Amino acid sequence: MRKLIICLLVVGNISCGNNRVHKDNTEKNTSSKTDIEKKLTEKPIKVRKTNDQRIVIFENRIDTFPIPFQEKDILMGLKSYYKFYNVEAKIGQQDGPNFPYIDIVKNDGNSIMFFSFDYENKNKLDEIRILDSIAADQYGIRVGDSYQKIVEKRKGDFKNSTDYHQHTYLYAENSNIYYELTGDITITEDMLENLEELELSEEQLQKCKVEYIIWRKRNQ
């Protein structure tokens, strides 16, 4: 009888021990799972921006497109490449005849750049104009950069000219890329009467910054 009681006590202890081990393992597993779920929940989710596509204009190409384009409809090609933006065909107005152009527009409705075409030939590229600092030229210049930054990044001599609309342009010989400048500069009527001789001084240029980056085939 005494042996039987001892056996029962041993079996009971083993059973209780197994229950404790099982309980401990269950708690451990539950704790580990909770920790993992917590880490997964806390991990930041990266969302791809829709307006971060890199745009760079070179002397003879823009991104993957040689410029000037072949004289054919380029709209669908631009739509396919600049898929993070809105690409729209429009008609522009000027002092002369209206002209066709393709506008590259951000989601906020602001233009990044546009491609204008000859009014007599809608497939002949006339000019590219960059209006937003998202885009840059091959020299690293962006809209909003100072005149001094242009000089530092583009080594060489520059010339400038001003038209009757008081638009001032900075350019280098044998380059297709030039800049329309804006700044606190006073253009008098006397200066406008002698535009061929008008050239801003270094002191005046130091007050200027890039309003637009313009591509136009030199001597076309």
Rosetta silent file (secondary structure, phi, psi, omega in degrees, C-alpha in Angstrom):
SEQUENCE: MRKLIICLLVVGNISCGNNRVHKDNTEKNTSSKTDIEKKLTEKPIKVRKTNDQRIVIFENRIDTFPIPFQEKDILMGLKSYYKFYNVEAKIGQQDGPNFPYIDIVKNDGNSIMFFSFDYENKNKLDEIRILDSIAADQYGIRVGDSYQKIVEKRKGDFKNSTDYHQHTYLYAENSNIYYELTGDITITEDMLENLEELELSEEQLQKCKVEYIIWRKRNQ
SCORE:     score description
SCORE:     0.000 S_00000001
   1 L     0.000  -44.596  178.712    0.000    0.000    0.000 S_00000001
   2 H   -61.108  -40.193  177.954    2.823    2.347    0.920 S_00000001
   3 H   -63.789  -38.859 -179.063    4.568    1.607   -2.407 S_00000001
   4 H   -64.046  -41.813  179.781    1.343    2.353   -4.277 S_00000001
   5 H   -63.987  -42.807  179.456    1.002    5.761   -2.612 S_00000001
   6 H   -61.075  -43.121  179.502    4.612    6.641   -3.470 S_00000001
   7 H   -61.786  -44.096 -179.772    4.062    5.677   -7.125 S_00000001
   8 H   -63.116  -39.472  178.681    0.950    7.802   -7.345 S_00000001
   9 H   -64.465  -41.283  178.463    2.792   10.776   -5.874 S_00000001
  10 H   -62.053  -46.576 -179.780    5.646   10.393   -8.402 S_00000001
  11 H   -61.856  -41.550  178.845    3.225   10.207  -11.333 S_00000001
  12 H   -61.659  -41.926  178.858    1.391   13.275  -10.026 S_00000001
  13 H   -64.295  -41.245  178.730    4.632   15.268   -9.779 S_00000001
  14 H   -62.055  -44.904 -179.216    5.646   14.296  -13.317 S_00000001
  15 H   -61.494  -45.575  179.168    2.219   15.332  -14.630 S_00000001
  16 H   -63.255  -40.143  178.777    2.370   18.669  -12.818 S_00000001
  17 H   -61.376  -43.308  179.328    5.909   19.222  -14.081 S_00000001
  18 H   -62.587  -39.778  179.777    4.804   18.554  -17.670 S_00000001
  19 H   -63.611  -39.776  179.379    1.923   20.992  -17.275 S_00000001
  20 H   -66.145  -42.574  178.149    4.289   23.678  -16.020 S_00000001
  21 H   -60.803  -45.266 -179.291    6.692   23.094  -18.910 S_00000001
  22 H   -62.151  -42.054  179.648    3.825   23.213  -21.407 S_00000001
  23 H   -64.702  -43.233 -179.937    2.484   26.390  -19.819 S_00000001
  24 H   -62.527  -42.591  179.984    5.918   28.016  -19.814 S_00000001
  25 H   -64.330  -40.254 -179.605    6.484   27.122  -23.470 S_00000001
  26 H   -62.521  -45.337  179.045    3.043   28.429  -24.409 S_00000001
  27 H   -63.625  -40.492  179.250    3.721   31.731  -22.653 S_00000001
  28 H   -62.970  -45.587 -179.762    7.144   31.943  -24.248 S_00000001
  29 H   -64.475  -41.727  179.760    5.747   31.264  -27.733 S_00000001
  30 H   -63.323  -42.154  179.145    2.922   33.733  -27.226 S_00000001
  31 H   -62.739  -42.890 -179.309    5.358   36.385  -26.054 S_00000001
  32 H   -64.062  -43.125 -179.442    7.639   35.804  -29.048 S_00000001
  33 H   -63.369  -41.745  178.662    4.750   36.046  -31.503 S_00000001
  34 H   -62.448  -41.954  179.364    3.524   39.241  -29.889 S_00000001
  35 H   -62.147  -42.484 -179.512    7.006   40.776  -30.113 S_00000001
  36 H   -64.520  -46.343  179.721    7.283   39.905  -33.811 S_00000001
  37 H   -60.998  -38.042  179.346    3.845   41.299  -34.596 S_00000001
  38 H   -63.652  -43.775 -179.975    4.726   44.463  -32.710 S_00000001
  39 H   -64.032  -41.151  179.056    7.953   44.909  -34.692 S_00000001
  40 H   -64.475  -39.467 -179.479    6.120   44.352  -37.968 S_00000001
  41 H   -67.724  -37.076 -177.717    3.468   46.840  -36.986 S_00000001
  42 H   -78.840  -16.049 -177.769    6.045   49.441  -35.967 S_00000001
  43 L   -66.264  125.220 -177.862    8.092   49.061  -39.158 S_00000001
  44 L   -66.661  143.221  179.003    7.551   52.178  -41.334 S_00000001
  45 L   -96.695  124.860 -179.623    5.923   51.634  -44.710 S_00000001
  46 L   -86.888  124.548  179.437    7.719   53.320  -47.591 S_00000001
  47 L  -107.284  128.167 -179.372    5.375   54.946  -50.095 S_00000001
  48 L   -72.258  127.524  177.296    6.718   55.719  -53.567 S_00000001
  49 L   -72.752  151.357 -178.337    6.334   59.346  -54.489 S_00000001
  50 L   -98.930    0.058 -178.184    4.640   60.080  -57.798 S_00000001
  51 L  -132.367   38.123 -177.484    6.611   63.189  -58.654 S_00000001
  52 L  -113.229   19.048 -178.250   10.221   62.240  -58.039 S_00000001
  53 L   -71.327  130.570 -177.781   11.243   61.287  -61.578 S_00000001
  54 L   -73.276  133.075  178.717   14.666   62.654  -62.437 S_00000001
  55 E  -128.367  123.698  179.469   14.751   65.041  -65.408 S_00000001
  56 E  -135.176  131.071  177.434   18.031   66.243  -66.936 S_00000001
  57 E  -106.764  133.448 -179.594   18.513   68.224  -70.118 S_00000001
  58 L  -112.629  176.900  179.571   21.798   67.978  -72.032 S_00000001
  59 L   -60.553  -35.189 -175.215   23.166   69.855  -75.003 S_00000001
  60 L  -130.257   16.417  173.823   21.845   67.243  -77.413 S_00000001
  61 E  -162.190  159.599  170.437   19.317   65.189  -75.454 S_00000001
  62 E  -124.703  117.250 -172.684   16.773   65.310  -72.683 S_00000001
  63 L    52.910 -117.022 -178.058   16.827   62.176  -70.537 S_00000001
  64 L   -96.360    1.816 -174.599   16.723   59.342  -73.114 S_00000001
  65 E   -99.463  118.846  172.375   15.423   61.468  -76.034 S_00000001
  66 E   -63.312  141.666  177.410   17.886   62.913  -78.582 S_00000001
  67 L  -128.568  142.391    1.896   17.036   66.546  -79.369 S_00000001
  68 L   -68.275  155.297  179.663   15.858   67.938  -81.625 S_00000001
  69 L   -66.992  159.158  166.599   13.345   65.108  -82.038 S_00000001
  70 L   -62.161  148.273 -175.791   12.778   63.359  -85.313 S_00000001
  71 L   -76.969   77.935  176.045    9.961   65.128  -87.105 S_00000001
  72 L  -151.479  168.262 -177.945    7.163   62.823  -86.015 S_00000001
  73 L   -66.511  118.064 -174.891    4.490   62.791  -83.327 S_00000001
  74 L  -104.478   -1.816 -172.109    6.362   62.425  -80.013 S_00000001
  75 H   -56.379  -50.686 -176.011    3.386   62.792  -77.639 S_00000001
  76 H   -66.281  -34.290  177.453    2.869   59.093  -76.831 S_00000001
  77 H   -64.719  -41.250  177.672    6.602   58.556  -76.352 S_00000001
  78 H   -68.658  -38.679  177.423    6.731   61.408  -73.829 S_00000001
  79 H   -60.589  -42.166 -178.031    3.581   60.128  -72.092 S_00000001
  80 H   -68.200  -39.567 -176.666    5.141   56.688  -71.709 S_00000001
  81 H   -76.976  -48.040 -177.926    8.456   57.985  -70.361 S_00000001
  82 L   -91.893   57.106 -172.294    7.176   60.724  -68.045 S_00000001
  83 L   -73.788  -13.948  177.928    4.492   58.470  -66.571 S_00000001
  84 L   -84.785   -4.658 -179.364    4.689   60.035  -63.097 S_00000001
  85 L  -123.093  172.273  173.600    3.487   63.356  -64.543 S_00000001
  86 E   -92.100  126.669 -179.596    0.656   64.602  -66.714 S_00000001
  87 E  -113.980  115.974 -170.468    1.718   65.049  -70.340 S_00000001
  88 E  -129.028  135.931  173.933   -0.671   67.269  -72.290 S_00000001
  89 E   -87.429  130.201 -176.464   -0.782   68.601  -75.855 S_00000001
  90 E  -138.894  174.001  175.497   -1.805   72.273  -75.930 S_00000001
  91 E  -117.455  127.192 -178.950   -1.891   75.363  -78.126 S_00000001
  92 E  -102.053  155.962  178.375    0.179   78.376  -77.131 S_00000001
  93 L  -114.164  146.977  179.241   -0.302   82.043  -77.965 S_00000001
  94 L  -150.750 -175.319  178.372    2.353   84.582  -78.865 S_00000001
  95 L   -61.925  -33.853  178.508    2.739   87.850  -80.760 S_00000001
  96 L   -94.684 -149.565 -179.243    2.702   85.843  -83.979 S_00000001
  97 L   -65.413  152.572  174.277    0.677   82.755  -84.948 S_00000001
  98 L   -61.728  153.326 -176.722   -0.436   80.250  -82.317 S_00000001
  99 E  -136.075  151.231  176.981    1.883   77.282  -81.889 S_00000001
 100 E   -82.565  146.432  173.937    1.540   73.690  -80.589 S_00000001
 101 E  -150.266  159.656  177.628    3.362   72.604  -77.451 S_00000001
 102 E  -114.128  125.140 -174.310    3.525   69.657  -75.057 S_00000001
 103 E  -104.959  131.545  174.192    3.304   70.454  -71.368 S_00000001
 104 E  -103.772  115.441 -167.154    4.787   68.260  -68.596 S_00000001
 105 E  -122.077  138.316  175.394    2.720   68.975  -65.487 S_00000001
 106 L   -75.654  168.783  179.866    3.013   67.957  -61.827 S_00000001
 107 L   -63.837  -21.963  178.651    0.070   66.604  -59.852 S_00000001
 108 L   -84.718    2.811  176.766   -0.400   70.049  -58.301 S_00000001
 109 L    91.770   -4.374  179.883   -1.088   71.509  -61.749 S_00000001
 110 L   -88.883  140.663 -178.416    2.213   73.388  -62.101 S_00000001
 111 E   -77.428  139.256  173.158    4.310   72.931  -65.220 S_00000001
 112 E   -90.362  -45.055 -179.354    7.782   71.438  -64.993 S_00000001
 113 E  -164.789  163.675  172.950    8.710   72.122  -68.616 S_00000001
 114 E  -142.395  152.807  179.051    7.212   72.361  -72.062 S_00000001
 115 E  -108.239  114.350  178.269    8.262   71.503  -75.605 S_00000001
 116 E  -100.295  145.968 -175.188    7.158   74.102  -78.164 S_00000001
 117 E  -120.980  160.396 -179.839    6.968   73.285  -81.866 S_00000001
 118 L   -60.590  135.673 -176.689    7.059   75.276  -85.083 S_00000001
 119 L   -67.597  -20.831  178.595    3.661   76.779  -85.896 S_00000001
 120 L   -93.404  -17.373 -178.927    4.004   75.608  -89.515 S_00000001
 121 L  -140.277   99.130 -172.525    5.233   72.124  -88.636 S_00000001
 122 L   -66.143   -9.424  179.105    3.737   70.660  -85.448 S_00000001
 123 L  -104.661    0.460 -179.435    6.419   67.931  -85.325 S_00000001
 124 L   -96.686  113.235 -178.161    9.454   70.228  -85.605 S_00000001
 125 E   -67.784  129.561  179.394   10.850   71.044  -82.152 S_00000001
 126 E  -103.869  -44.399 -174.080   11.533   74.735  -81.688 S_00000001
 127 E  -158.414  150.618  169.371   12.341   75.110  -77.990 S_00000001
 128 E  -119.210  131.671 -179.288   12.353   73.404  -74.591 S_00000001
 129 E  -127.084  123.054  179.857   11.703   75.579  -71.570 S_00000001
 130 E   -99.604  128.866 -174.862   12.198   74.354  -67.974 S_00000001
 131 L  -115.095   -6.739 -172.091   10.150   76.146  -65.327 S_00000001
 132 L  -130.649  147.028 -177.038   10.650   74.040  -62.199 S_00000001
 133 L   -74.708   -3.514  172.136   13.663   73.120  -60.065 S_00000001
 134 L   -58.182  -39.501 -178.446   12.739   69.410  -60.260 S_00000001
 135 E   -90.992  156.483  178.052   14.624   69.416  -63.567 S_00000001
 136 E  -140.845  162.191  171.531   18.282   70.321  -64.055 S_00000001
 137 E   -95.520  175.990 -174.437   20.672   70.778  -66.936 S_00000001
 138 L   -64.669  -15.235 -179.660   23.815   68.724  -67.471 S_00000001
 139 L   -91.986   -2.364  179.871   25.842   71.347  -65.601 S_00000001
 140 L    87.798   12.734  179.872   23.742   70.973  -62.457 S_00000001
 141 L   -86.908  139.353  178.691   21.919   74.292  -62.855 S_00000001
 142 L  -129.316  160.217  173.829   18.298   74.536  -61.730 S_00000001
 143 L   -57.719  133.548 -178.484   15.574   77.164  -61.829 S_00000001
 144 L    99.510  -13.631  178.951   16.151   79.529  -58.899 S_00000001
 145 L   -70.413  152.149 -178.952   19.949   79.228  -58.926 S_00000001
 146 E   -79.153  161.846  173.855   21.983   82.417  -58.743 S_00000001
 147 H   -57.902  -40.603 -179.408   24.113   83.889  -61.512 S_00000001
 148 H   -59.987  -37.238  179.405   27.148   83.166  -59.363 S_00000001
 149 H   -66.703  -36.194  176.790   26.247   79.476  -59.264 S_00000001
 150 H   -61.324  -47.569 -178.313   26.113   79.360  -63.068 S_00000001
 151 H   -61.918  -39.196 -178.945   29.592   80.873  -63.290 S_00000001
 152 H   -69.669  -38.627 -175.399   30.954   78.439  -60.705 S_00000001
 153 H   -87.890  -29.769  179.046   29.473   75.320  -62.327 S_00000001
 154 L  -111.976  103.261 -179.632   29.900   76.296  -65.968 S_00000001
 155 L   -75.265  137.120  178.494   33.429   77.404  -66.667 S_00000001
 156 L   137.670  178.424 -178.617   33.777   79.790  -69.581 S_00000001
 157 L   -91.884  141.383  178.644   32.741   83.177  -70.885 S_00000001
 158 L  -120.711  150.674  172.573   29.108   84.252  -70.990 S_00000001
 159 E  -118.759  160.989  175.672   27.265   86.911  -72.911 S_00000001
 160 E  -138.088  153.911  177.793   23.903   88.447  -72.148 S_00000001
 161 E  -145.852  155.695 -179.674   21.190   90.180  -74.117 S_00000001
 162 E  -129.935  137.338 -179.756   17.850   91.831  -73.349 S_00000001
 163 L  -100.353 -177.034 -176.251   14.815   92.055  -75.643 S_00000001
 164 L   -66.120  -21.437  177.438   12.009   94.606  -75.944 S_00000001
 165 L   -86.969    8.242  179.320    9.965   92.690  -73.361 S_00000001
 166 L    64.123   32.069  172.537   12.835   93.224  -70.901 S_00000001
 167 L   -91.752  125.928 -178.917   13.704   89.524  -70.846 S_00000001
 168 E  -106.118  132.356 -176.774   17.406   89.040  -70.180 S_00000001
 169 E  -120.281  138.827  176.728   19.218   85.932  -71.443 S_00000001
 170 E  -113.142  131.321 -175.434   22.600   84.535  -70.446 S_00000001
 171 E  -150.730  160.653  175.624   24.358   82.255  -72.909 S_00000001
 172 L  -118.307  148.456  178.684   27.710   80.804  -73.938 S_00000001
 173 L   -60.812  143.313  176.852   28.979   80.454  -77.477 S_00000001
 174 L    63.196   23.491  175.854   28.377   77.062  -79.108 S_00000001
 175 L  -118.816  138.969  177.142   25.927   75.998  -76.379 S_00000001
 176 L   -86.669   -9.205 -177.022   22.289   75.059  -76.913 S_00000001
 177 E  -106.531  123.992  175.113   21.456   75.701  -73.252 S_00000001
 178 E  -139.669  177.461 -168.302   20.938   79.204  -71.978 S_00000001
 179 E  -130.807  134.644  169.089   19.136   80.938  -69.143 S_00000001
 180 E   -91.131  129.381 -174.314   16.491   83.583  -68.785 S_00000001
 181 E  -105.452  152.287  172.571   17.375   85.699  -65.772 S_00000001
 182 E  -133.845  148.149 -178.702   15.298   87.698  -63.339 S_00000001
 183 E  -179.125  176.497 -179.237   16.487   90.196  -60.772 S_00000001
 184 L   -83.691   74.940 -176.963   16.188   93.649  -59.284 S_00000001
 185 L  -125.082  134.083  178.734   17.386   95.447  -62.394 S_00000001
 186 L   -98.010  121.728  177.043   15.995   98.656  -63.830 S_00000001
 187 L  -106.574  115.855 -177.629   15.800   98.813  -67.629 S_00000001
 188 L   -87.663  166.793  178.386   15.212  102.374  -68.835 S_00000001
 189 H   -63.341  -37.494  178.714   13.630  103.486  -72.120 S_00000001
 190 H   -62.190  -38.227  179.022   16.998  104.786  -73.276 S_00000001
 191 H   -66.968  -38.888 -179.127   18.483  101.338  -72.719 S_00000001
 192 H   -69.994  -26.881  178.882   15.666   99.709  -74.701 S_00000001
 193 H   -72.222  -17.089  179.629   16.240  102.079  -77.611 S_00000001
 194 L  -126.423   55.485 -175.509   19.774  100.698  -77.933 S_00000001
 195 H   -61.907  -32.756 -178.562   19.216   96.991  -77.345 S_00000001
 196 H   -62.777  -27.755 -178.780   22.045   95.979  -79.664 S_00000001
 197 H   -99.810   -6.918 -175.587   24.472   97.699  -77.327 S_00000001
 198 L   -76.087  123.952  175.464   22.729   96.773  -74.073 S_00000001
 199 L  -146.627  126.189 -178.193   24.667   94.375  -71.906 S_00000001
 200 L   -67.549  145.528  178.762   24.247   94.002  -68.165 S_00000001
 201 L   -79.145  166.742  178.044   27.286   94.624  -66.029 S_00000001
 202 H   -60.354  -37.902  179.014   28.809   92.049  -63.706 S_00000001
 203 H   -63.690  -40.400  178.177   27.377   93.981  -60.774 S_00000001
 204 H   -68.540  -41.251 -179.128   23.866   93.804  -62.259 S_00000001
 205 H   -64.027  -31.598  179.719   24.201   90.106  -63.074 S_00000001
 206 L   -62.116  -19.738  179.271   25.168   89.373  -59.477 S_00000001
 207 L   -89.812   -0.409 -173.068   21.616   90.375  -58.518 S_00000001
 208 E  -100.624  158.675  172.505   20.071   87.868  -60.928 S_00000001
 209 E  -139.406  167.955 -176.508   18.879   84.287  -60.667 S_00000001
 210 E   -77.019  121.573  173.715   17.603   81.699  -63.159 S_00000001
 211 E   -92.682  -42.198  176.590   13.943   82.091  -64.024 S_00000001
 212 E  -139.823  149.014  166.819   13.924   79.556  -66.878 S_00000001
 213 E  -103.068  129.840 -173.184   16.369   77.111  -68.436 S_00000001
 214 E  -124.161  135.861  171.807   15.965   77.137  -72.199 S_00000001
 215 E  -112.775  128.267  172.840   17.154   74.758  -74.884 S_00000001
 216 L  -147.818  131.359 -178.659   17.234   75.946  -78.478 S_00000001
 217 L   -60.511  120.802 -177.691   19.368   74.514  -81.234 S_00000001
 218 L   -65.100  134.611  177.439   22.123   77.017  -81.885 S_00000001
 219 L    63.847   28.517  178.464   22.098   78.444  -85.439 S_00000001
 220 L   -87.651    0.000    0.000   18.937   76.601  -86.418 S_00000001
